[in-house]
Short mmCIF file of C-alpha atoms in Angstrom, two decimals:
data_model
loop_
_atom_site.label_atom_id
_atom_site.label_comp_id
_atom_site.label_asym_id
_atom_site.label_seq_id
_atom_site.Cartn_x
_atom_site.Cartn_y
_atom_site.Cartn_z
CA MET A 1 0.32 0.18 -0.16
CA LEU A 2 1.13 3.68 -0.94
CA ALA A 3 0.47 4.38 2.75
CA ARG A 4 2.44 2.09 4.24
CA THR A 5 5.55 3.38 2.10
CA LEU A 6 4.36 7.11 2.36
CA ALA A 7 4.09 6.82 6.63
CA LEU A 8 8.07 5.11 6.27
CA LEU A 9 9.32 8.63 4.29
CA VAL A 10 7.55 10.93 6.35
CA SER A 11 9.20 9.23 9.84
CA LEU A 12 12.39 10.13 7.29
CA PHE A 13 11.65 13.36 5.99
CA SER A 14 10.05 15.36 9.08
CA PHE A 15 12.32 18.79 9.97
CA SER A 16 10.92 21.55 11.45
CA LEU A 17 12.07 25.58 11.37
CA SER A 18 12.22 28.00 13.58
CA ALA A 19 10.60 31.66 13.29
CA VAL A 20 13.86 33.90 14.18
CA ALA A 21 14.28 37.65 12.92
CA ALA A 22 16.24 38.46 9.81
CA SER A 23 19.37 40.04 11.98
CA HIS A 24 22.23 37.69 10.24
CA ASN A 25 24.39 39.85 8.48
CA PRO A 26 26.25 37.66 5.58
CA GLY A 27 28.79 39.81 4.77
CA ARG A 28 30.80 38.18 8.49
CA ASP A 29 30.45 35.42 7.16
CA SER A 30 33.71 33.33 4.52
CA TRP A 31 31.95 33.23 0.80
CA HIS A 32 33.27 31.08 -1.32
CA GLN A 33 32.86 31.28 -5.42
CA ILE A 34 32.75 27.87 -7.01
CA ASP A 35 32.65 27.30 -11.20
CA SER A 36 31.98 25.02 -13.62
CA ALA A 37 30.81 24.94 -16.90
CA ASN A 38 27.28 25.79 -16.90
CA PHE A 39 27.32 26.43 -12.84
CA ARG A 40 28.39 29.35 -10.85
CA VAL A 41 27.76 28.50 -6.81
CA VAL A 42 28.05 31.14 -4.35
CA THR A 43 28.46 29.74 -0.78
CA ASN A 44 29.00 30.44 2.58
CA GLY A 45 28.53 26.19 3.55
CA ASP A 46 31.51 23.33 3.14
CA ALA A 47 32.41 24.34 -0.11
CA ALA A 48 33.59 20.26 -0.32
CA ARG A 49 30.30 19.05 0.02
CA VAL A 50 28.82 21.98 -2.77
CA ARG A 51 31.79 21.22 -4.96
CA VAL A 52 30.56 17.34 -5.16
CA LEU A 53 27.10 19.31 -5.26
CA VAL A 54 27.69 20.96 -8.06
CA GLN A 55 29.33 18.25 -9.95
CA ASP A 56 25.73 16.20 -9.58
CA LEU A 57 24.18 18.92 -11.35
CA GLU A 58 26.94 18.54 -13.98
CA ARG A 59 26.07 14.99 -14.44
CA TYR A 60 22.40 16.16 -13.88
CA ARG A 61 22.63 19.06 -17.31
CA THR A 62 23.86 16.45 -19.57
CA VAL A 63 21.10 13.59 -18.80
CA ALA A 64 18.56 15.84 -19.05
CA LEU A 65 19.38 17.09 -21.97
CA GLN A 66 19.43 13.93 -23.36
CA LEU A 67 15.82 13.26 -22.10
CA LEU A 68 14.15 16.31 -23.48
CA GLY A 69 15.76 16.19 -27.18
CA ALA A 70 17.23 19.84 -26.58
CA ASN A 71 20.47 21.59 -27.26
CA GLY A 72 21.85 23.57 -23.89
CA ASP A 73 23.15 27.05 -24.78
CA GLY A 74 26.15 27.69 -22.47
CA GLN A 75 24.24 29.66 -20.07
CA LYS A 76 25.69 29.29 -16.77
CA LEU A 77 22.86 29.26 -14.51
CA THR A 78 23.87 31.32 -10.23
CA ILE A 79 23.41 29.84 -7.45
CA TYR A 80 22.69 30.82 -4.00
CA ALA A 81 23.66 27.82 -1.42
CA THR A 82 23.46 29.32 1.99
CA ALA A 83 24.84 27.21 5.70
CA ASP A 84 21.41 27.59 7.43
CA ARG A 85 18.76 29.38 7.82
CA ASP A 86 19.52 32.08 9.50
CA SER A 87 21.78 32.96 6.34
CA TYR A 88 19.37 32.19 4.23
CA ALA A 89 17.03 34.05 5.78
CA SER A 90 19.77 37.29 5.14
CA LEU A 91 19.14 36.30 1.78
CA VAL A 92 15.01 36.21 1.49
CA GLY A 93 13.70 37.76 4.03
CA ASP A 94 11.83 36.04 7.24
CA GLU A 95 8.55 35.20 5.20
CA LEU A 96 9.89 33.73 3.04
CA ALA A 97 12.72 31.59 5.21
CA ASP A 98 10.03 30.35 6.90
CA VAL A 99 7.51 28.95 4.09
CA THR A 100 11.12 27.48 1.46
CA ASN A 101 13.91 25.73 1.71
CA GLY A 102 14.76 27.66 -1.90
CA LEU A 103 13.84 29.81 -4.54
CA PHE A 104 14.09 30.51 -8.20
CA ASP A 105 13.94 33.34 -10.61
CA THR A 106 14.18 34.38 -13.84
CA THR A 107 14.65 38.13 -14.70
CA ALA A 108 15.87 40.03 -17.68
CA GLN A 109 19.25 39.81 -15.92
CA GLY A 110 19.36 36.48 -15.60
CA SER A 111 17.94 33.41 -14.10
CA TYR A 112 19.27 32.28 -10.53
CA ALA A 113 18.66 30.17 -7.17
CA LEU A 114 19.07 29.51 -4.34
CA VAL A 115 18.80 26.76 -1.49
CA ASN A 116 19.53 26.63 2.08
CA LEU A 117 22.17 23.59 2.79
CA GLU A 118 20.59 23.05 6.39
CA SER A 119 17.34 21.26 4.92
CA ASP A 120 19.94 18.65 4.06
CA GLU A 121 19.09 15.06 6.06
CA GLY A 122 21.85 13.67 7.51
CA GLY A 123 24.55 15.67 5.68
CA SER A 124 23.57 13.74 2.85
CA GLN A 125 22.64 16.79 0.65
CA GLN A 126 19.49 14.87 -0.24
CA ARG A 127 17.23 18.08 0.11
CA ALA A 128 19.57 20.88 -1.69
CA ARG A 129 20.39 18.40 -4.55
CA GLU A 130 16.38 17.50 -5.16
CA PHE A 131 15.62 20.86 -5.24
CA LEU A 132 18.03 22.07 -6.90
CA PHE A 133 17.70 19.64 -9.92
CA HIS A 134 13.82 19.96 -9.70
CA GLU A 135 14.39 24.21 -10.48
CA TYR A 136 17.09 23.34 -13.76
CA THR A 137 14.78 21.42 -15.29
CA HIS A 138 12.40 24.94 -15.61
CA PHE A 139 15.16 26.68 -17.24
CA LEU A 140 15.84 24.19 -19.11
CA SER A 141 12.58 23.65 -19.65
CA TYR A 142 11.42 27.52 -20.48
CA HIS A 143 14.59 29.23 -20.79
CA ARG A 144 14.30 31.22 -23.83
CA ASN A 145 11.47 29.23 -24.86
CA THR A 146 7.91 29.89 -25.52
CA THR A 147 5.63 26.98 -24.81
CA TYR A 148 3.93 26.91 -21.63
CA TYR A 149 3.04 23.37 -20.08
CA PRO A 150 0.20 23.29 -17.95
CA TYR A 151 0.89 23.96 -14.12
CA TRP A 152 0.67 20.06 -13.15
CA TYR A 153 2.78 19.17 -15.93
CA SER A 154 5.32 21.41 -15.35
CA GLU A 155 5.66 21.11 -11.97
CA GLY A 156 5.52 16.98 -11.72
CA PHE A 157 7.69 16.54 -14.49
CA ALA A 158 10.19 19.30 -12.56
CA GLU A 159 9.59 17.05 -9.40
CA PHE A 160 9.69 13.20 -11.27
CA MET A 161 13.88 14.58 -12.45
CA SER A 162 14.28 16.05 -9.30
CA THR A 163 14.98 12.37 -8.10
CA MET A 164 17.42 11.36 -10.43
CA THR A 165 20.86 9.48 -8.67
CA PHE A 166 23.86 8.29 -10.08
CA PRO A 167 23.68 4.90 -9.18
CA ALA A 168 26.97 3.09 -10.83
CA PRO A 169 29.98 5.26 -12.42
CA GLY A 170 28.44 6.03 -15.89
CA ARG A 171 24.70 5.62 -14.82
CA TYR A 172 21.58 7.28 -13.36
CA GLN A 173 17.86 6.03 -12.60
CA LEU A 174 14.93 7.65 -12.45
CA GLY A 175 11.01 7.55 -11.51
CA ALA A 176 11.93 7.18 -7.05
CA VAL A 177 8.93 8.89 -5.03
CA PRO A 178 10.27 12.31 -3.44
CA SER A 179 9.99 12.10 0.36
CA GLU A 180 8.00 15.55 0.35
CA ARG A 181 5.52 14.58 -2.33
CA ALA A 182 5.04 11.39 -0.52
CA ALA A 183 4.18 13.59 2.66
CA THR A 184 2.12 15.42 1.25
CA LEU A 185 0.13 12.53 -0.65
CA TYR A 186 -0.19 11.15 3.04
CA TYR A 187 -1.57 13.52 5.02
CA MET A 188 -3.66 15.39 2.18
CA ALA A 189 -4.83 12.72 -0.69
CA PRO A 190 -4.18 13.33 -4.18
CA MET A 191 -6.44 16.32 -5.54
CA PRO A 192 -9.01 15.37 -8.03
CA LEU A 193 -7.90 14.95 -11.45
CA GLU A 194 -10.44 17.83 -12.97
CA ARG A 195 -9.09 20.09 -10.49
CA LEU A 196 -5.39 19.21 -11.11
CA LEU A 197 -5.70 19.37 -14.92
CA THR A 198 -7.10 22.58 -14.77
CA ALA A 199 -5.64 24.51 -12.05
CA THR A 200 -3.29 27.55 -12.90
CA ILE A 201 -0.89 29.01 -10.15
CA TYR A 202 -3.05 31.78 -10.16
CA ASN A 203 -5.95 29.65 -9.38
CA THR A 204 -4.05 27.83 -6.58
CA SER A 205 -3.79 28.49 -3.26
CA ASN A 206 -1.08 28.74 -1.23
CA ASP A 207 -2.28 25.59 0.78
CA ASP A 208 -3.26 24.12 -2.17
CA LYS A 209 0.12 24.23 -3.84
CA ALA A 210 2.06 21.39 -2.25
CA ARG A 211 -1.19 19.25 -2.96
CA LEU A 212 -0.93 20.75 -6.55
CA TYR A 213 3.04 19.68 -7.02
CA ALA A 214 2.22 16.01 -5.33
CA SER A 215 -0.52 15.46 -7.87
CA GLY A 216 1.16 16.41 -10.59
CA TRP A 217 3.84 14.14 -10.08
CA MET A 218 2.29 11.01 -9.16
CA LEU A 219 0.77 11.84 -13.06
CA ALA A 220 3.58 13.11 -14.68
CA HIS A 221 5.05 9.61 -13.27
CA TRP A 222 2.16 7.60 -15.08
CA LEU A 223 2.40 9.90 -18.10
CA ILE A 224 6.19 8.84 -19.24
CA MET A 225 6.60 5.88 -17.27
CA GLU A 226 3.30 4.03 -18.14
CA SER A 227 1.29 5.35 -20.18
CA GLY A 228 2.65 4.87 -23.67
CA LYS A 229 1.35 8.85 -24.40
CA THR A 230 4.46 10.67 -24.54
CA GLU A 231 4.19 11.70 -28.95
CA GLU A 232 0.18 12.54 -27.80
CA PHE A 233 1.18 14.81 -24.97
CA LYS A 234 2.94 16.58 -27.26
CA ASP A 235 -0.13 17.73 -28.60
CA TYR A 236 -1.83 18.22 -26.11
CA VAL A 237 0.35 20.96 -24.64
CA ARG A 238 0.36 22.74 -28.37
CA GLY A 239 -3.68 22.66 -27.07
CA TYR A 240 -3.08 24.00 -24.11
CA ASN A 241 -1.44 26.54 -25.69
CA ARG A 242 -4.33 27.74 -27.78
CA GLY A 243 -6.55 27.99 -24.52
CA ALA A 244 -8.39 24.17 -25.44
CA ASP A 245 -9.69 23.24 -22.20
CA PRO A 246 -7.01 21.11 -20.69
CA VAL A 247 -9.70 18.29 -19.31
CA LYS A 248 -11.72 17.81 -22.77
CA THR A 249 -8.21 17.93 -24.58
CA LEU A 250 -6.18 15.19 -22.68
CA GLU A 251 -8.84 12.68 -24.11
CA THR A 252 -8.85 14.17 -27.46
CA ALA A 253 -4.71 14.65 -28.08
CA LEU A 254 -3.97 11.12 -25.82
CA GLY A 255 -7.43 9.21 -27.64
CA VAL A 256 -7.96 7.99 -23.60
CA LYS A 257 -10.81 7.92 -21.17
CA LEU A 258 -11.22 10.47 -19.02
CA ALA A 259 -12.22 7.92 -16.30
CA ASP A 260 -9.77 4.92 -17.14
CA VAL A 261 -7.69 7.96 -16.12
CA LYS A 262 -9.15 8.11 -12.56
CA GLN A 263 -9.15 5.07 -12.28
CA ARG A 264 -5.39 4.64 -12.67
CA TYR A 265 -4.39 7.63 -10.84
CA LYS A 266 -6.86 6.46 -8.07
CA GLN A 267 -4.70 2.83 -7.96
CA LEU A 268 -1.42 4.31 -7.71
CA PHE A 269 -1.98 6.25 -4.93
CA GLU A 270 -3.80 2.93 -3.74
CA HIS A 271 -1.02 0.98 -3.77
CA GLY A 272 1.73 2.33 -4.73
CA ASN A 273 3.63 0.29 -7.53
CA PHE A 274 5.74 3.13 -9.06
CA ALA A 275 8.18 1.65 -11.84
CA MET A 276 11.65 3.04 -12.09
CA VAL A 277 14.59 2.82 -14.91
CA THR A 278 18.13 3.22 -15.38
CA GLY A 279 20.26 4.51 -18.16
CA ASP A 280 23.77 4.89 -19.54
CA ILE A 281 25.24 8.91 -18.89
CA PRO A 282 25.52 10.29 -22.67
CA ALA A 283 28.66 9.14 -23.58
CA GLY A 284 30.81 12.48 -24.34
CA PHE A 285 30.55 13.30 -20.86
CA ARG A 286 33.47 14.14 -18.67
CA GLU A 287 33.59 14.38 -15.48
CA ALA A 288 32.98 17.85 -13.88
CA GLN A 289 36.39 19.58 -12.10
CA PRO A 290 34.60 22.64 -10.52
CA GLN A 291 37.09 25.61 -9.45
CA VAL A 292 36.80 26.38 -5.74
CA GLN A 293 37.75 30.09 -5.11
CA LEU A 294 37.92 31.82 -2.01
CA LEU A 295 36.02 35.28 -2.43
CA SER A 296 37.52 37.96 -0.56
CA GLN A 297 35.32 39.83 1.95
CA GLN A 298 34.75 43.33 -0.47
CA SER A 299 34.00 40.93 -3.20
CA ALA A 300 31.26 39.05 -1.34
CA VAL A 301 29.54 41.85 0.04
CA THR A 302 29.35 43.38 -3.53
CA GLU A 303 27.86 39.96 -4.35
CA ILE A 304 25.05 39.99 -1.92
CA ALA A 305 24.37 43.75 -1.72
CA GLY A 306 23.80 42.99 -5.56
CA PHE A 307 21.61 40.07 -5.45
CA LEU A 308 20.04 41.79 -2.67
CA VAL A 309 18.78 44.90 -5.02
CA MET A 310 18.04 42.05 -8.14
CA SER A 311 16.14 40.25 -7.04
CA GLY A 312 13.92 42.39 -3.75
CA TYR A 313 13.32 39.94 -1.69
CA ASN A 314 15.29 41.90 1.03
CA VAL A 315 15.96 45.45 0.28
CA GLY A 316 16.41 45.68 4.54
CA GLY A 317 19.21 44.19 4.57
CA LEU A 318 21.10 46.05 2.46
CA ASP A 319 21.13 48.70 5.44
CA ASP A 320 23.28 46.33 7.62
CA LEU A 321 25.87 44.79 4.48
CA LEU A 322 27.23 49.04 3.41
CA HIS A 323 27.51 49.38 7.18
CA TYR A 324 29.68 46.90 7.72
CA ALA A 325 31.50 47.27 5.11
CA HIS A 326 32.31 50.96 6.29
CA LYS A 327 33.35 49.73 9.73
CA LYS A 328 35.69 46.88 7.93
CA GLY A 329 37.15 49.40 6.04
CA ILE A 330 35.97 47.38 2.96
CA TYR A 331 33.13 49.60 0.64
CA SER A 332 33.93 49.68 -2.98
CA HIS A 333 33.24 51.70 -5.90
CA GLN A 334 30.87 49.21 -7.07
CA LEU A 335 29.30 48.74 -3.90
CA THR A 336 28.36 52.61 -4.75
CA ALA A 337 27.20 51.68 -7.66
CA VAL A 338 24.65 48.60 -6.39
CA GLN A 339 23.69 51.51 -3.22
CA ALA A 340 22.95 53.61 -6.63
CA ASP A 341 20.22 51.03 -8.14
CA ALA A 342 18.76 50.28 -5.18
CA GLU A 343 17.76 54.30 -4.80
CA THR A 344 16.81 54.48 -8.12
CA ARG A 345 14.64 51.51 -7.83
CA LEU A 346 13.33 53.46 -4.66
CA GLY A 347 12.47 56.83 -6.98
CA ASN A 348 15.62 58.82 -5.14
CA PHE A 349 16.93 59.85 -8.61
CA ASP A 350 19.15 63.34 -6.84
CA GLN A 351 20.75 60.46 -3.95
CA ALA A 352 21.62 57.84 -6.91
CA GLN A 353 23.10 60.28 -9.23
CA ARG A 354 25.34 62.10 -5.90
CA LEU A 355 26.62 58.22 -4.63
CA LEU A 356 27.84 57.55 -8.97
CA GLU A 357 29.44 61.00 -9.32
CA THR A 358 32.25 60.01 -6.34
CA ILE A 359 32.94 56.63 -8.64
CA PRO A 360 36.51 58.44 -10.01
CA PRO A 361 36.38 58.39 -14.30
CA GLN A 362 38.46 55.46 -15.16
CA GLN A 363 35.74 53.73 -14.36
CA ARG A 364 32.85 54.36 -15.76
CA LYS A 365 33.15 52.41 -18.50
CA GLN A 366 32.84 48.63 -16.24
CA PHE A 367 29.66 46.82 -16.76
CA TRP A 368 28.52 47.56 -13.54
CA TYR A 369 28.59 51.43 -13.77
CA GLN A 370 26.88 51.87 -16.76
CA GLY A 371 23.84 49.36 -16.36
CA VAL A 372 22.90 51.48 -13.24
CA ASP A 373 23.77 55.06 -14.79
CA ALA A 374 22.10 54.10 -17.79
CA TRP A 375 18.95 53.11 -15.93
CA LEU A 376 19.25 56.01 -13.36
CA GLU A 377 18.56 58.62 -16.24
CA LEU A 378 16.28 56.44 -18.21
CA THR A 379 14.13 55.97 -15.14
CA ARG A 380 14.12 59.90 -14.24
CA GLN A 381 13.36 60.33 -17.38
CA ILE A 382 10.26 58.39 -17.17
CA HIS A 383 8.97 60.03 -14.35
CA THR A 384 9.05 63.24 -15.80
CA PRO A 385 6.11 64.86 -17.98
CA GLU A 386 6.75 64.37 -21.73
CA LYS A 387 7.30 67.95 -22.58
CA SER A 388 10.08 68.79 -19.95
CA ARG A 389 12.59 65.61 -20.59
CA ASP A 390 15.78 66.08 -20.96
CA ARG A 391 16.52 64.87 -24.51
CA GLU A 392 20.87 65.11 -23.84
CA SER A 393 20.10 62.75 -20.58
CA LEU A 394 18.22 60.24 -22.88
CA LYS A 395 20.74 60.13 -25.77
CA ARG A 396 23.71 59.79 -23.20
CA ALA A 397 21.31 56.76 -21.56
CA ARG A 398 21.06 55.43 -25.15
CA ASP A 399 24.82 55.26 -25.54
CA GLU A 400 25.01 54.18 -22.30
CA PHE A 401 22.59 50.91 -23.75
CA VAL A 402 24.79 50.66 -26.32
CA TYR A 403 27.98 50.34 -24.91
CA LEU A 404 26.23 46.83 -23.48
CA VAL A 405 24.50 45.35 -25.85
CA ASN A 406 27.44 45.58 -28.02
CA ASN A 407 29.98 44.27 -24.50
CA ASP A 408 27.00 42.05 -23.02
CA SER A 409 24.60 41.36 -24.90
CA ASP A 410 23.68 38.23 -23.00
CA ASN A 411 21.92 40.63 -20.66
CA ALA A 412 18.24 41.32 -22.02
CA SER A 413 18.23 44.16 -19.60
CA HIS A 414 20.04 46.53 -21.30
CA TRP A 415 18.21 45.70 -25.23
CA TYR A 416 15.19 46.65 -23.08
CA GLY A 417 16.15 50.06 -21.79
CA LEU A 418 17.68 51.04 -25.36
CA ALA A 419 14.12 50.01 -26.52
CA LEU A 420 12.87 52.44 -24.14
CA ALA A 421 15.01 54.99 -24.66
CA MET A 422 14.35 54.86 -28.66
CA ASP A 423 11.90 54.91 -28.21
CA MET A 424 11.30 58.40 -26.25
CA LEU A 425 13.70 59.69 -28.54
CA GLY A 426 11.63 59.19 -30.67
CA TYR A 427 12.83 56.49 -33.29
CA PRO A 428 11.08 55.26 -36.01
CA ARG A 429 8.70 52.15 -34.81
CA ASP A 430 11.26 49.51 -36.75
CA LYS A 431 13.97 50.47 -35.17
CA TYR A 432 13.34 50.47 -31.52
CA VAL A 433 11.02 47.28 -32.01
CA GLU A 434 14.10 45.70 -33.74
CA MET A 435 16.27 46.00 -30.10
CA LEU A 436 12.51 44.87 -28.19
CA GLU A 437 12.50 41.85 -29.80
CA GLN A 438 16.01 40.76 -28.75
CA ALA A 439 14.97 41.46 -25.50
CA TYR A 440 12.18 39.68 -26.15
CA PHE A 441 14.52 36.78 -27.34
CA ARG A 442 16.86 36.53 -24.61
CA ALA A 443 13.85 37.11 -21.91
CA PRO A 444 10.54 36.23 -23.32
CA ARG A 445 8.73 35.42 -20.36
CA GLN A 446 9.00 38.77 -18.89
CA ILE A 447 5.44 40.20 -18.87
CA TYR A 448 6.36 43.82 -19.42
CA ILE A 449 9.07 42.66 -22.75
CA ALA A 450 6.08 40.68 -23.89
CA GLU A 451 3.21 42.53 -23.78
CA TRP A 452 5.16 45.91 -25.01
CA LEU A 453 6.03 44.01 -27.70
CA ALA A 454 2.67 42.50 -28.53
CA ARG A 455 1.64 45.71 -28.75
CA GLU A 456 3.97 46.92 -31.28
CA LEU A 457 2.88 44.24 -33.06
CA TYR A 458 -0.20 44.57 -33.12
CA GLU A 459 -0.03 48.40 -34.09
CA LYS A 460 1.97 46.88 -36.97
CA LYS A 461 -0.83 44.54 -37.88
CA ASP A 462 1.38 41.40 -37.62
CA ALA A 463 -1.00 38.88 -37.17
CA GLU A 464 1.39 36.22 -37.49
CA TYR A 465 3.83 37.09 -34.97
CA PHE A 466 1.60 38.70 -32.81
CA THR A 467 -0.20 35.43 -32.16
CA THR A 468 3.12 33.89 -31.37
CA VAL A 469 3.93 36.44 -29.08
CA ALA A 470 0.51 37.04 -27.56
CA GLN A 471 -1.08 33.68 -27.77
CA PRO A 472 1.66 32.48 -24.13
CA LEU A 473 1.83 36.04 -22.82
CA LEU A 474 -2.51 35.08 -22.01
CA LEU A 475 -0.91 32.30 -19.90
CA GLU A 476 0.94 35.12 -17.96
CA LEU A 477 -0.98 38.05 -17.57
CA LYS A 478 -2.14 38.78 -13.83
CA ASP A 479 -3.88 42.09 -15.20
CA GLU A 480 -7.78 41.62 -16.00
CA GLU A 481 -7.48 44.69 -18.02
CA SER A 482 -4.67 43.85 -19.85
CA HIS A 483 -5.40 40.10 -20.08
CA ARG A 484 -9.03 41.73 -21.65
CA GLN A 485 -7.11 43.87 -24.38
CA ILE A 486 -4.69 41.43 -25.74
CA LYS A 487 -7.43 38.93 -26.06
CA ALA A 488 -9.82 41.04 -27.99
CA MET A 489 -6.83 42.00 -30.15
CA LEU A 490 -5.28 38.43 -30.61
CA ALA A 491 -9.25 37.31 -31.59
CA GLU A 492 -8.87 40.01 -34.42
CA MET A 493 -6.17 39.08 -35.47
CA ARG A 494 -7.09 35.62 -35.91
CA ALA A 495 -9.97 36.99 -37.73
CA GLN A 496 -7.72 38.92 -40.29
CA GLN A 497 -5.25 36.20 -41.20
CA GLY A 498 -8.77 33.57 -41.37
CA HIS A 499 -9.49 36.60 -44.19
CA ARG A 500 -6.11 36.26 -45.39
CA GLN A 501 -6.00 32.65 -45.80
CA GLU A 502 -9.52 32.42 -47.55
CA ALA A 503 -8.90 35.14 -49.69
CA LYS A 504 -5.53 32.76 -50.73
CA ALA A 505 -7.76 29.81 -51.35
CA SER A 506 -10.31 31.70 -53.09
CA ALA A 507 -7.15 33.42 -55.74
CA ARG A 508 -5.53 30.14 -56.64
CA LEU A 509 -9.27 28.31 -57.22
CA VAL A 510 -9.53 31.16 -59.93
CA HIS A 511 -6.20 31.39 -61.03
CA LYS A 512 -6.61 27.07 -61.28
CA GLN A 513 -10.40 27.62 -63.57
CA VAL A 514 -8.28 30.64 -65.80
CA LYS A 515 -5.96 28.06 -66.57
CA SER A 516 -8.63 25.05 -66.68
CA THR A 517 -10.42 28.00 -69.44
CA GLY A 518 -7.39 28.44 -71.21
CA SER A 519 -6.39 25.24 -71.80
#
């Protein structure tokens, strides 16, 4: 019985978190940077243990790419691996530290993950590894990709992949029951199938999310390991992205009866017979040899401060870091730029300007300076009435963004800033939309980038391209008015596409009739 299996796993899984104030100052810790070909880990934990974790991540990446039929683009994922709950809370704040042991986010500046290493059981690193395997699955599935997967499958598949182990050199194993999801199923039971299939990140409460992850894993396990419908599932995903009913589409695309899936779903929970599979790690794989570097206190403080500002999780912790840096004599020009970035985001433009003016001219070609200065100038002008905007400041911001896209082209934020500056300077639509497209290619899931591009394509009446951008955007938009507008635009563009196709078909028919008459 699965219930008995779950009870055993629950007994191994239990742990507790204490609700303490986020008073820990991470600047006082020793931080290491551990680099491999595809991962950069910043940690105040045991560097030797984290190095082993990075080796596992490289193994996982190779197998996952093979199973997904994907090609990695070489972009590194940055991971912040904290030694304990207090240092984790210093990065994400008490509220998130009380309910999570890890986070993943993707921004226009890039993607990152965090993990609390203290959540490991008996020093095995199992939880940290499972979490990072889960989140890296999302990274591989969604990075620079606009295909959206149903919520249950997105999380369920990531949970399925998270249990990958390497039982012998050159071998991997998949299909184990994730201990945390076992606990959820044991205490809460699976989510009803129709509810699971129609769940989205927006209509699922925080209380129900753990249940969705566990139930999604169980259904994904059936789909991958037992159903024989993985190719048909691609049609299901295409239908989902077109807005088709997720319950009816399951039956039509997979050629199954919902009642039969329900019955098997129930049996899996009640009997707990989950198959496992083993395979070979791709032959060309070479074991990673991650490089470990002890960061200077100055570099570590700057790194953590930059993360606090970029992520926005616990910006209040920045003051303690700045105070500590001044006290220890490790305050740097780059840290000044980080502080100016924070002031810009708060709307304190004059203070941000005063801070940047203290940075010596010879340092002002650094990316960290150019990016902050460009966004300060641009943001200040965005908040200035249009008739009063300073064109020279906008031109300076434009030139800095040009420098950045020419020298740091992977960063979508640079392209987005350039598009904004060009638009505000009155460039023709085709010119600034070209820059906006580059931002979209690099960060298609940033809603503000995708929505702006969709609206520009609507104005250009580029129906095919608009549809490509707008359809996945509808699955992400939370603002009801924006959702209504984009949906109406999509209906209009599709109607126009239909009319054009009818016209082309009529023209072809007339052409054939003329040829027939002529012959």
